[in-house]
Amino acid sequence: MTNRHRLLAGPSLAILTFATAHAASPVDPSAPKAIEEVVVTAQKVRTNLQKTPLAITALSGSALEQDHVVAPKDLDNIVPGLVVNTTPSNPLSISIRGAGYEGIENTSAQPGVSYNQNGVYIASPISLNANFLDVDTVEVLRGPQGTVLGQNSDGGAINVTTTRPKLGSFSGYTDISGGSFSYDRFRFAANLPVGQTFAIRFAVQQEAHDGWAIATKVPGTNGKYPLGDEDSWNARVDMLWKPIEPLTIELWAEHYANDTNGDAYKNLLDPNPNPRQLTQDYPTKMNQRADNIALNVAYDFGFATAKFIGSWQQGKLNSIENLDKLDYATATPILGVHDIDVANNRAGHSYTAEVDLISKSGTKLDWIAGAFYLYQRYNEAILEYQYNNSAANQAAYATGGFNFYAPFGLPVNLSPTNPYYAETANFNGPVAFETRDTQKLESGSIYGQGTYHVTDRLRLTLGGRYTVDNQIGVIQDYFGLLDRNNGLPFATLKTKFRRLTGRAELEYDLTPTNTVYVMVSNGIKPGGANLNPEAVNIPLVFAPERVDALEIGSKNEFFSKRLRVNVSAFYNKVHQFQVDSEDPLPFQGGLTNIREAHVDGVEAEATALLPFNLRLDANLTLQESKVDSHQQLFDPAAAEQIDIANGGPFNGNDVSQRFAAFYAASGDVYGHTLPKVPPFTGNIALQHSLYFGDGGKLTSSVHLIYRDPYFFRIYNTPSTDLVPAQRQIDMNFIYTAPNKRWHVDFLIVNVANSHSINSRYTDNFGTFITANYYVPPRQFIGRIGYAF
């Protein structure tokens, strides 16, 4: 631990020491006497968090609201070991302990962290962009999940449980919010009983705000084209039927839509020093849609419960994007061209089916057995244009021919006066890259796990899972070659693997409130196919990624459950780590594998009820990682520098230089830090409750977040990959009326108006630019709500 880390961890440990030494009865008799019990469903059964031998963070719906965590992306930095990054015109990148989603631009790649809602594996990565809706709890499981949970994963899992229908109960809530940047949100949820055996719950939410930043050069916008805006809504209907006592049938459907101008990514070469002003001239747009329908049937046989979970899912993401994140006048002298996507469209659908048989709890042996099936198909279409600074282009640019918006139903101008029609450095036309492809994944697995109660204090768990994955990638059109290939697909790439993963664990109760455990486990992330049929060094198909993990943990409650401290130490050995790399031949980059790497660290979470109605919640993470094998990789950013030195994008004259760079000693990533593994992350939230004589309560809290600098990519180049330290302070005040129905909230997000960087993203295609995504600026938000 460095001196800086000791200084940062010191206040947390000091406060915990204070809590231990001074824990006493609360001042107000209405205050809680003990920390609330937390129930989780991490292993598909309801268990007490403190008796679940896994590294889990559980957040209630009310806790999410208090910290203004409105979507999965907001979990970034508040959960140990978890890093969540936004990406331009792509799904979220979620990593736990270094295992995540490095191939977000490849529809064949799969995430290393599985996302599950109400027991359903959410296969569409677009669904992860949706806001949380009527959530009961969010659980983050850290470490490989290679046995009973949904799709096999090597990083961990996020389990979202929504508020479910209740028989015989009429209840609900509504609230409305408003704030800075024209922020507004409306929510409504209601539980409606229909007779004694049927209930329906529906929830709807609308949320919108202006952009966090502006593009200053978009024609016709007076230098104020907003980026980072939102205009979303999502709705869910959930129906529960219990015709007879042993049988439960639940059907739910959810829709999400969001139309925006895209995220505010600022090129490192942008001449404007203001992080909220972007020198961009192309009006980016992004439309997202996601639909999920799921059926859950359970029958209680007495000795065990049988469950069936099936789902149909679809997602669509259409965007047009300023790829170089600059305007024409700035981009062309540096990059040689102005680079845009006039079409970047993804559409996919998925089916899942799962069958479980779960034993009755409380016996000598608790067990679960089941099977899982996933079918996923994604179609992708990309059309990238580049134009340069020839005299003809400059004249065309001056005429204002910026109007290629075909994906959004707006006019198209392909006349010679349009700058995107002009000759580029690499083609006799405007097209720099064009493809249409389809990726299909079929995954099936069988699994079983049992926990044997050796004694009242000692328990042994063994579990295993056998997985078979088949994936096919079909390149239907590649630079228009479909027409020249008699209508046949340009290339078909296939990959298949079979693998056994599992878990073995021993746990022991030192006391009724102190448990220790040791666990070995592993999980896997599927391989896939690259869209690079002519590559010379990047493989056509990349291998599955596997993590073998050792974890030792301790879960503890002290002082009549007024202090809770959970600690875990882990060592993850990573095999065939999937990373993006450029190929010496242009447009042939993709995912490849690093043979061996490791990540190890310590995570700690604590909650303490302090004197004077204070409550402390804190966590910290210490990690280190390293590539343990020699591997030559070609950094796309290095390829860009070669291209720039030769006058712009690849023009056919610098192949030898690209090969030389690939084989250079500097391309060996041995000893590098893995992406998205901050050495230290810490959170401290201090809350005070003021109780009034009439039964009302005012809850005030302040939340401090700190994250160390970390490398965003495997290349560890400081100028392009190092994400600076992040600091943020949030505050909130919640008044709850005496009848517990009305509440009024006031939140200040990013109190200090920090310009911390959340993501530093280097594009693996186009001109390979690097751009920053800044955390949202300071926001003031007011809310009034009513529960019935």
mmCIF file with all atom_site columns, N, CA, C and O in Angstrom, residues 586-632:
data_model
loop_
_atom_site.group_PDB
_atom_site.id
_atom_site.type_symbol
_atom_site.label_atom_id
_atom_site.label_alt_id
_atom_site.label_comp_id
_atom_site.label_asym_id
_atom_site.label_entity_id
_atom_site.label_seq_id
_atom_site.pdbx_PDB_ins_code
_atom_site.Cartn_x
_atom_site.Cartn_y
_atom_site.Cartn_z
_atom_site.occupancy
_atom_site.B_iso_or_equiv
_atom_site.pdbx_formal_charge
_atom_site.auth_seq_id
_atom_site.auth_comp_id
_atom_site.auth_asym_id
_atom_site.auth_atom_id
_atom_site.pdbx_PDB_model_num
ATOM 1   N N  . PRO A 1 586 ? -4.689  -2.735  -42.475 1.00 0.00 ? 586 PRO A N  1
ATOM 2   C CA . PRO A 1 586 ? -5.751  -1.865  -41.982 1.00 0.00 ? 586 PRO A CA 1
ATOM 3   C C  . PRO A 1 586 ? -7.110  -2.549  -42.041 1.00 0.00 ? 586 PRO A C  1
ATOM 4   O O  . PRO A 1 586 ? -7.348  -3.437  -42.875 1.00 0.00 ? 586 PRO A O  1
ATOM 5   N N  . PHE A 1 587 ? -7.989  -2.131  -41.128 1.00 0.00 ? 587 PHE A N  1
ATOM 6   C CA . PHE A 1 587 ? -9.376  -2.605  -41.043 1.00 0.00 ? 587 PHE A CA 1
ATOM 7   C C  . PHE A 1 587 ? -9.470  -4.089  -40.676 1.00 0.00 ? 587 PHE A C  1
ATOM 8   O O  . PHE A 1 587 ? -10.533 -4.685  -40.793 1.00 0.00 ? 587 PHE A O  1
ATOM 9   N N  . GLN A 1 588 ? -8.374  -4.697  -40.225 1.00 0.00 ? 588 GLN A N  1
ATOM 10  C CA . GLN A 1 588 ? -8.391  -6.119  -39.898 1.00 0.00 ? 588 GLN A CA 1
ATOM 11  C C  . GLN A 1 588 ? -8.166  -6.372  -38.407 1.00 0.00 ? 588 GLN A C  1
ATOM 12  O O  . GLN A 1 588 ? -7.914  -7.503  -37.995 1.00 0.00 ? 588 GLN A O  1
ATOM 13  N N  . GLY A 1 589 ? -8.236  -5.331  -37.583 1.00 0.00 ? 589 GLY A N  1
ATOM 14  C CA . GLY A 1 589 ? -8.075  -5.509  -36.151 1.00 0.00 ? 589 GLY A CA 1
ATOM 15  C C  . GLY A 1 589 ? -9.259  -6.227  -35.539 1.00 0.00 ? 589 GLY A C  1
ATOM 16  O O  . GLY A 1 589 ? -10.293 -6.440  -36.173 1.00 0.00 ? 589 GLY A O  1
ATOM 17  N N  . GLY A 1 590 ? -9.131  -6.607  -34.280 1.00 0.00 ? 590 GLY A N  1
ATOM 18  C CA . GLY A 1 590 ? -10.209 -7.296  -33.583 1.00 0.00 ? 590 GLY A CA 1
ATOM 19  C C  . GLY A 1 590 ? -9.733  -7.832  -32.251 1.00 0.00 ? 590 GLY A C  1
ATOM 20  O O  . GLY A 1 590 ? -8.691  -7.422  -31.727 1.00 0.00 ? 590 GLY A O  1
ATOM 21  N N  . LEU A 1 591 ? -10.500 -8.757  -31.694 1.00 0.00 ? 591 LEU A N  1
ATOM 22  C CA . LEU A 1 591 ? -10.158 -9.336  -30.404 1.00 0.00 ? 591 LEU A CA 1
ATOM 23  C C  . LEU A 1 591 ? -9.133  -10.454 -30.564 1.00 0.00 ? 591 LEU A C  1
ATOM 24  O O  . LEU A 1 591 ? -9.222  -11.268 -31.485 1.00 0.00 ? 591 LEU A O  1
ATOM 25  N N  . THR A 1 592 ? -8.174  -10.459 -29.657 1.00 0.00 ? 592 THR A N  1
ATOM 26  C CA . THR A 1 592 ? -7.217  -11.537 -29.569 1.00 0.00 ? 592 THR A CA 1
ATOM 27  C C  . THR A 1 592 ? -7.084  -11.915 -28.096 1.00 0.00 ? 592 THR A C  1
ATOM 28  O O  . THR A 1 592 ? -7.778  -11.356 -27.241 1.00 0.00 ? 592 THR A O  1
ATOM 29  N N  . ASN A 1 593 ? -6.198  -12.868 -27.794 1.00 0.00 ? 593 ASN A N  1
ATOM 30  C CA . ASN A 1 593 ? -6.104  -13.379 -26.427 1.00 0.00 ? 593 ASN A CA 1
ATOM 31  C C  . ASN A 1 593 ? -4.702  -13.227 -25.873 1.00 0.00 ? 593 ASN A C  1
ATOM 32  O O  . ASN A 1 593 ? -3.716  -13.450 -26.579 1.00 0.00 ? 593 ASN A O  1
ATOM 33  N N  . ILE A 1 594 ? -4.624  -12.835 -24.595 1.00 0.00 ? 594 ILE A N  1
ATOM 34  C CA . ILE A 1 594 ? -3.377  -12.847 -23.842 1.00 0.00 ? 594 ILE A CA 1
ATOM 35  C C  . ILE A 1 594 ? -3.381  -14.105 -22.988 1.00 0.00 ? 594 ILE A C  1
ATOM 36  O O  . ILE A 1 594 ? -4.332  -14.349 -22.238 1.00 0.00 ? 594 ILE A O  1
ATOM 37  N N  . ARG A 1 595 ? -2.347  -14.883 -23.076 1.00 0.00 ? 595 ARG A N  1
ATOM 38  C CA . ARG A 1 595 ? -2.362  -16.228 -22.516 1.00 0.00 ? 595 ARG A CA 1
ATOM 39  C C  . ARG A 1 595 ? -2.563  -16.246 -20.997 1.00 0.00 ? 595 ARG A C  1
ATOM 40  O O  . ARG A 1 595 ? -3.411  -16.971 -20.492 1.00 0.00 ? 595 ARG A O  1
ATOM 41  N N  . GLU A 1 596 ? -1.795  -15.456 -20.242 1.00 0.00 ? 596 GLU A N  1
ATOM 42  C CA . GLU A 1 596 ? -1.882  -15.518 -18.786 1.00 0.00 ? 596 GLU A CA 1
ATOM 43  C C  . GLU A 1 596 ? -1.799  -14.125 -18.182 1.00 0.00 ? 596 GLU A C  1
ATOM 44  O O  . GLU A 1 596 ? -1.027  -13.278 -18.639 1.00 0.00 ? 596 GLU A O  1
ATOM 45  N N  . ALA A 1 597 ? -2.599  -13.897 -17.139 1.00 0.00 ? 597 ALA A N  1
ATOM 46  C CA . ALA A 1 597 ? -2.545  -12.665 -16.356 1.00 0.00 ? 597 ALA A CA 1
ATOM 47  C C  . ALA A 1 597 ? -3.129  -12.965 -14.978 1.00 0.00 ? 597 ALA A C  1
ATOM 48  O O  . ALA A 1 597 ? -3.672  -14.046 -14.738 1.00 0.00 ? 597 ALA A O  1
ATOM 49  N N  . HIS A 1 598 ? -3.024  -12.000 -14.074 1.00 0.00 ? 598 HIS A N  1
ATOM 50  C CA . HIS A 1 598 ? -3.639  -12.205 -12.760 1.00 0.00 ? 598 HIS A CA 1
ATOM 51  C C  . HIS A 1 598 ? -4.100  -10.876 -12.181 1.00 0.00 ? 598 HIS A C  1
ATOM 52  O O  . HIS A 1 598 ? -3.606  -9.799  -12.556 1.00 0.00 ? 598 HIS A O  1
ATOM 53  N N  . VAL A 1 599 ? -5.065  -10.964 -11.284 1.00 0.00 ? 599 VAL A N  1
ATOM 54  C CA . VAL A 1 599 ? -5.554  -9.822  -10.507 1.00 0.00 ? 599 VAL A CA 1
ATOM 55  C C  . VAL A 1 599 ? -5.705  -10.299 -9.069  1.00 0.00 ? 599 VAL A C  1
ATOM 56  O O  . VAL A 1 599 ? -6.259  -11.386 -8.827  1.00 0.00 ? 599 VAL A O  1
ATOM 57  N N  . ASP A 1 600 ? -5.230  -9.531  -8.107  1.00 0.00 ? 600 ASP A N  1
ATOM 58  C CA . ASP A 1 600 ? -5.451  -9.878  -6.705  1.00 0.00 ? 600 ASP A CA 1
ATOM 59  C C  . ASP A 1 600 ? -5.756  -8.621  -5.918  1.00 0.00 ? 600 ASP A C  1
ATOM 60  O O  . ASP A 1 600 ? -5.435  -7.496  -6.350  1.00 0.00 ? 600 ASP A O  1
ATOM 61  N N  . GLY A 1 601 ? -6.380  -8.796  -4.768  1.00 0.00 ? 601 GLY A N  1
ATOM 62  C CA . GLY A 1 601 ? -6.737  -7.624  -3.992  1.00 0.00 ? 601 GLY A CA 1
ATOM 63  C C  . GLY A 1 601 ? -7.513  -7.949  -2.736  1.00 0.00 ? 601 GLY A C  1
ATOM 64  O O  . GLY A 1 601 ? -7.757  -9.109  -2.392  1.00 0.00 ? 601 GLY A O  1
ATOM 65  N N  . VAL A 1 602 ? -7.906  -6.870  -2.058  1.00 0.00 ? 602 VAL A N  1
ATOM 66  C CA . VAL A 1 602 ? -8.688  -6.941  -0.818  1.00 0.00 ? 602 VAL A CA 1
ATOM 67  C C  . VAL A 1 602 ? -9.848  -5.971  -0.938  1.00 0.00 ? 602 VAL A C  1
ATOM 68  O O  . VAL A 1 602 ? -9.673  -4.829  -1.408  1.00 0.00 ? 602 VAL A O  1
ATOM 69  N N  . GLU A 1 603 ? -11.030 -6.411  -0.513  1.00 0.00 ? 603 GLU A N  1
ATOM 70  C CA . GLU A 1 603 ? -12.223 -5.560  -0.503  1.00 0.00 ? 603 GLU A CA 1
ATOM 71  C C  . GLU A 1 603 ? -12.819 -5.578  0.895   1.00 0.00 ? 603 GLU A C  1
ATOM 72  O O  . GLU A 1 603 ? -12.829 -6.620  1.564   1.00 0.00 ? 603 GLU A O  1
ATOM 73  N N  . ALA A 1 604 ? -13.304 -4.431  1.334   1.00 0.00 ? 604 ALA A N  1
ATOM 74  C CA . ALA A 1 604 ? -13.905 -4.345  2.667   1.00 0.00 ? 604 ALA A CA 1
ATOM 75  C C  . ALA A 1 604 ? -15.122 -3.432  2.614   1.00 0.00 ? 604 ALA A C  1
ATOM 76  O O  . ALA A 1 604 ? -15.120 -2.405  1.926   1.00 0.00 ? 604 ALA A O  1
ATOM 77  N N  . GLU A 1 605 ? -16.164 -3.831  3.332   1.00 0.00 ? 605 GLU A N  1
ATOM 78  C CA . GLU A 1 605 ? -17.377 -3.031  3.461   1.00 0.00 ? 605 GLU A CA 1
ATOM 79  C C  . GLU A 1 605 ? -17.751 -2.967  4.936   1.00 0.00 ? 605 GLU A C  1
ATOM 80  O O  . GLU A 1 605 ? -17.638 -3.974  5.661   1.00 0.00 ? 605 GLU A O  1
ATOM 81  N N  . ALA A 1 606 ? -18.210 -1.808  5.371   1.00 0.00 ? 606 ALA A N  1
ATOM 82  C CA . ALA A 1 606 ? -18.572 -1.647  6.775   1.00 0.00 ? 606 ALA A CA 1
ATOM 83  C C  . ALA A 1 606 ? -19.780 -0.746  6.917   1.00 0.00 ? 606 ALA A C  1
ATOM 84  O O  . ALA A 1 606 ? -19.958 0.208   6.156   1.00 0.00 ? 606 ALA A O  1
ATOM 85  N N  . THR A 1 607 ? -20.615 -1.073  7.894   1.00 0.00 ? 607 THR A N  1
ATOM 86  C CA . THR A 1 607 ? -21.744 -0.231  8.285   1.00 0.00 ? 607 THR A CA 1
ATOM 87  C C  . THR A 1 607 ? -21.729 -0.132  9.796   1.00 0.00 ? 607 THR A C  1
ATOM 88  O O  . THR A 1 607 ? -21.556 -1.142  10.494  1.00 0.00 ? 607 THR A O  1
ATOM 89  N N  . ALA A 1 608 ? -21.913 1.084   10.311  1.00 0.00 ? 608 ALA A N  1
ATOM 90  C CA . ALA A 1 608 ? -21.897 1.291   11.752  1.00 0.00 ? 608 ALA A CA 1
ATOM 91  C C  . ALA A 1 608 ? -23.004 2.263   12.149  1.00 0.00 ? 608 ALA A C  1
ATOM 92  O O  . ALA A 1 608 ? -23.201 3.293   11.498  1.00 0.00 ? 608 ALA A O  1
ATOM 93  N N  . LEU A 1 609 ? -23.749 1.919   13.218  1.00 0.00 ? 609 LEU A N  1
ATOM 94  C CA . LEU A 1 609 ? -24.695 2.844   13.832  1.00 0.00 ? 609 LEU A CA 1
ATOM 95  C C  . LEU A 1 609 ? -23.948 3.562   14.946  1.00 0.00 ? 609 LEU A C  1
ATOM 96  O O  . LEU A 1 609 ? -23.542 2.948   15.939  1.00 0.00 ? 609 LEU A O  1
ATOM 97  N N  . LEU A 1 610 ? -23.750 4.857   14.767  1.00 0.00 ? 610 LEU A N  1
ATOM 98  C CA . LEU A 1 610 ? -22.938 5.657   15.674  1.00 0.00 ? 610 LEU A CA 1
ATOM 99  C C  . LEU A 1 610 ? -23.829 6.423   16.653  1.00 0.00 ? 610 LEU A C  1
ATOM 100 O O  . LEU A 1 610 ? -25.049 6.492   16.483  1.00 0.00 ? 610 LEU A O  1
ATOM 101 N N  . PRO A 1 611 ? -23.222 6.990   17.700  1.00 0.00 ? 611 PRO A N  1
ATOM 102 C CA . PRO A 1 611 ? -24.005 7.848   18.594  1.00 0.00 ? 611 PRO A CA 1
ATOM 103 C C  . PRO A 1 611 ? -24.612 9.038   17.848  1.00 0.00 ? 611 PRO A C  1
ATOM 104 O O  . PRO A 1 611 ? -24.198 9.367   16.728  1.00 0.00 ? 611 PRO A O  1
ATOM 105 N N  . PHE A 1 612 ? -25.584 9.657   18.478  1.00 0.00 ? 612 PHE A N  1
ATOM 106 C CA . PHE A 1 612 ? -26.222 10.870  17.971  1.00 0.00 ? 612 PHE A CA 1
ATOM 107 C C  . PHE A 1 612 ? -26.929 10.631  16.634  1.00 0.00 ? 612 PHE A C  1
ATOM 108 O O  . PHE A 1 612 ? -26.958 11.506  15.765  1.00 0.00 ? 612 PHE A O  1
ATOM 109 N N  . ASN A 1 613 ? -27.490 9.430   16.480  1.00 0.00 ? 613 ASN A N  1
ATOM 110 C CA . ASN A 1 613 ? -28.296 9.090   15.304  1.00 0.00 ? 613 ASN A CA 1
ATOM 111 C C  . ASN A 1 613 ? -27.502 9.195   14.001  1.00 0.00 ? 613 ASN A C  1
ATOM 112 O O  . ASN A 1 613 ? -28.059 9.549   12.955  1.00 0.00 ? 613 ASN A O  1
ATOM 113 N N  . LEU A 1 614 ? -26.225 8.883   14.076  1.00 0.00 ? 614 LEU A N  1
ATOM 114 C CA . LEU A 1 614 ? -25.391 8.867   12.877  1.00 0.00 ? 614 LEU A CA 1
ATOM 115 C C  . LEU A 1 614 ? -25.240 7.433   12.367  1.00 0.00 ? 614 LEU A C  1
ATOM 116 O O  . LEU A 1 614 ? -25.244 6.478   13.152  1.00 0.00 ? 614 LEU A O  1
ATOM 117 N N  . ARG A 1 615 ? -25.117 7.311   11.059  1.00 0.00 ? 615 ARG A N  1
ATOM 118 C CA . ARG A 1 615 ? -24.851 6.014   10.430  1.00 0.00 ? 615 ARG A CA 1
ATOM 119 C C  . ARG A 1 615 ? -23.728 6.194   9.424   1.00 0.00 ? 615 ARG A C  1
ATOM 120 O O  . ARG A 1 615 ? -23.727 7.140   8.631   1.00 0.00 ? 615 ARG A O  1
ATOM 121 N N  . LEU A 1 616 ? -22.790 5.264   9.450   1.00 0.00 ? 616 LEU A N  1
ATOM 122 C CA . LEU A 1 616 ? -21.665 5.291   8.526   1.00 0.00 ? 616 LEU A CA 1
ATOM 123 C C  . LEU A 1 616 ? -21.719 4.067   7.625   1.00 0.00 ? 616 LEU A C  1
ATOM 124 O O  . LEU A 1 616 ? -21.868 2.934   8.098   1.00 0.00 ? 616 LEU A O  1
ATOM 125 N N  . ASP A 1 617 ? -21.598 4.279   6.311   1.00 0.00 ? 617 ASP A N  1
ATOM 126 C CA . ASP A 1 617 ? -21.410 3.199   5.341   1.00 0.00 ? 617 ASP A CA 1
ATOM 127 C C  . ASP A 1 617 ? -20.122 3.492   4.586   1.00 0.00 ? 617 ASP A C  1
ATOM 128 O O  . ASP A 1 617 ? -19.958 4.599   4.053   1.00 0.00 ? 617 ASP A O  1
ATOM 129 N N  . ALA A 1 618 ? -19.228 2.529   4.538   1.00 0.00 ? 618 ALA A N  1
ATOM 130 C CA . ALA A 1 618 ? -17.936 2.758   3.890   1.00 0.00 ? 618 ALA A CA 1
ATOM 131 C C  . ALA A 1 618 ? -17.480 1.479   3.201   1.00 0.00 ? 618 ALA A C  1
ATOM 132 O O  . ALA A 1 618 ? -17.832 0.368   3.604   1.00 0.00 ? 618 ALA A O  1
ATOM 133 N N  . ASN A 1 619 ? -16.702 1.640   2.142   1.00 0.00 ? 619 ASN A N  1
ATOM 134 C CA . ASN A 1 619 ? -16.052 0.483   1.520   1.00 0.00 ? 619 ASN A CA 1
ATOM 135 C C  . ASN A 1 619 ? -14.752 0.936   0.881   1.00 0.00 ? 619 ASN A C  1
ATOM 136 O O  . ASN A 1 619 ? -14.570 2.125   0.583   1.00 0.00 ? 619 ASN A O  1
ATOM 137 N N  . LEU A 1 620 ? -13.884 -0.007  0.690   1.00 0.00 ? 620 LEU A N  1
ATOM 138 C CA . LEU A 1 620 ? -12.626 0.273   -0.003  1.00 0.00 ? 620 LEU A CA 1
ATOM 139 C C  . LEU A 1 620 ? -12.173 -0.966  -0.750  1.00 0.00 ? 620 LEU A C  1
ATOM 140 O O  . LEU A 1 620 ? -12.529 -2.101  -0.405  1.00 0.00 ? 620 LEU A O  1
ATOM 141 N N  . THR A 1 621 ? -11.394 -0.730  -1.796  1.00 0.00 ? 621 THR A N  1
ATOM 142 C CA . THR A 1 621 ? -10.837 -1.802  -2.619  1.00 0.00 ? 621 THR A CA 1
ATOM 143 C C  . THR A 1 621 ? -9.367  -1.512  -2.872  1.00 0.00 ? 621 THR A C  1
ATOM 144 O O  . THR A 1 621 ? -9.006  -0.395  -3.259  1.00 0.00 ? 621 THR A O  1
ATOM 145 N N  . LEU A 1 622 ? -8.524  -2.493  -2.643  1.00 0.00 ? 622 LEU A N  1
ATOM 146 C CA . LEU A 1 622 ? -7.109  -2.441  -3.017  1.00 0.00 ? 622 LEU A CA 1
ATOM 147 C C  . LEU A 1 622 ? -6.853  -3.566  -4.015  1.00 0.00 ? 622 LEU A C  1
ATOM 148 O O  . LEU A 1 622 ? -7.164  -4.729  -3.730  1.00 0.00 ? 622 LEU A O  1
ATOM 149 N N  . GLN A 1 623 ? -6.291  -3.239  -5.184  1.00 0.00 ? 623 GLN A N  1
ATOM 150 C CA . GLN A 1 623 ? -6.072  -4.234  -6.229  1.00 0.00 ? 623 GLN A CA 1
ATOM 151 C C  . GLN A 1 623 ? -4.721  -4.021  -6.908  1.00 0.00 ? 623 GLN A C  1
ATOM 152 O O  . GLN A 1 623 ? -4.216  -2.901  -6.947  1.00 0.00 ? 623 GLN A O  1
ATOM 153 N N  . GLU A 1 624 ? -4.194  -5.088  -7.449  1.00 0.00 ? 624 GLU A N  1
ATOM 154 C CA . GLU A 1 624 ? -3.065  -4.992  -8.368  1.00 0.00 ? 624 GLU A CA 1
ATOM 155 C C  . GLU A 1 624 ? -3.246  -6.088  -9.413  1.00 0.00 ? 624 GLU A C  1
ATOM 156 O O  . GLU A 1 624 ? -3.878  -7.116  -9.176  1.00 0.00 ? 624 GLU A O  1
ATOM 157 N N  . SER A 1 625 ? -2.687  -5.842  -10.602 1.00 0.00 ? 625 SER A N  1
ATOM 158 C CA . SER A 1 625 ? -2.840  -6.799  -11.692 1.00 0.00 ? 625 SER A CA 1
ATOM 159 C C  . SER A 1 625 ? -1.591  -6.776  -12.556 1.00 0.00 ? 625 SER A C  1
ATOM 160 O O  . SER A 1 625 ? -0.823  -5.807  -12.553 1.00 0.00 ? 625 SER A O  1
ATOM 161 N N  . LYS A 1 626 ? -1.428  -7.852  -13.358 1.00 0.00 ? 626 LYS A N  1
ATOM 162 C CA . LYS A 1 626 ? -0.241  -7.940  -14.191 1.00 0.00 ? 626 LYS A CA 1
ATOM 163 C C  . LYS A 1 626 ? -0.463  -8.967  -15.300 1.00 0.00 ? 626 LYS A C  1
ATOM 164 O O  . LYS A 1 626 ? -1.077  -10.012 -15.077 1.00 0.00 ? 626 LYS A O  1
ATOM 165 N N  . VAL A 1 627 ? 0.055   -8.654  -16.481 1.00 0.00 ? 627 VAL A N  1
ATOM 166 C CA . VAL A 1 627 ? 0.122   -9.633  -17.570 1.00 0.00 ? 627 VAL A CA 1
ATOM 167 C C  . VAL A 1 627 ? 1.330   -10.523 -17.315 1.00 0.00 ? 627 VAL A C  1
ATOM 168 O O  . VAL A 1 627 ? 2.452   -10.036 -17.167 1.00 0.00 ? 627 VAL A O  1
ATOM 169 N N  . ASP A 1 628 ? 1.100   -11.848 -17.276 1.00 0.00 ? 628 ASP A N  1
ATOM 170 C CA . ASP A 1 628 ? 2.143   -12.785 -16.893 1.00 0.00 ? 628 ASP A CA 1
ATOM 171 C C  . ASP A 1 628 ? 2.770   -13.519 -18.076 1.00 0.00 ? 628 ASP A C  1
ATOM 172 O O  . ASP A 1 628 ? 3.637   -14.381 -17.869 1.00 0.00 ? 628 ASP A O  1
ATOM 173 N N  . SER A 1 629 ? 2.371   -13.218 -19.289 1.00 0.00 ? 629 SER A N  1
ATOM 174 C CA . SER A 1 629 ? 2.938   -13.888 -20.459 1.00 0.00 ? 629 SER A CA 1
ATOM 175 C C  . SER A 1 629 ? 3.364   -12.844 -21.482 1.00 0.00 ? 629 SER A C  1
ATOM 176 O O  . SER A 1 629 ? 2.833   -11.734 -21.513 1.00 0.00 ? 629 SER A O  1
ATOM 177 N N  . HIS A 1 630 ? 4.314   -13.201 -22.310 1.00 0.00 ? 630 HIS A N  1
ATOM 178 C CA . HIS A 1 630 ? 4.783   -12.299 -23.357 1.00 0.00 ? 630 HIS A CA 1
ATOM 179 C C  . HIS A 1 630 ? 3.813   -12.353 -24.536 1.00 0.00 ? 630 HIS A C  1
ATOM 180 O O  . HIS A 1 630 ? 3.437   -13.428 -25.006 1.00 0.00 ? 630 HIS A O  1
ATOM 181 N N  . GLN A 1 631 ? 3.437   -11.179 -25.018 1.00 0.00 ? 631 GLN A N  1
ATOM 182 C CA . GLN A 1 631 ? 2.473   -11.105 -26.108 1.00 0.00 ? 631 GLN A CA 1
ATOM 183 C C  . GLN A 1 631 ? 2.698   -9.814  -26.886 1.00 0.00 ? 631 GLN A C  1
ATOM 184 O O  . GLN A 1 631 ? 2.759   -8.728  -26.311 1.00 0.00 ? 631 GLN A O  1
ATOM 185 N N  . GLN A 1 632 ? 2.827   -9.926  -28.206 1.00 0.00 ? 632 GLN A N  1
ATOM 186 C CA . GLN A 1 632 ? 2.970   -8.758  -29.063 1.00 0.00 ? 632 GLN A CA 1
ATOM 187 C C  . GLN A 1 632 ? 1.579   -8.269  -29.483 1.00 0.00 ? 632 GLN A C  1
ATOM 188 O O  . GLN A 1 632 ? 0.796   -9.019  -30.062 1.00 0.00 ? 632 GLN A O  1
#
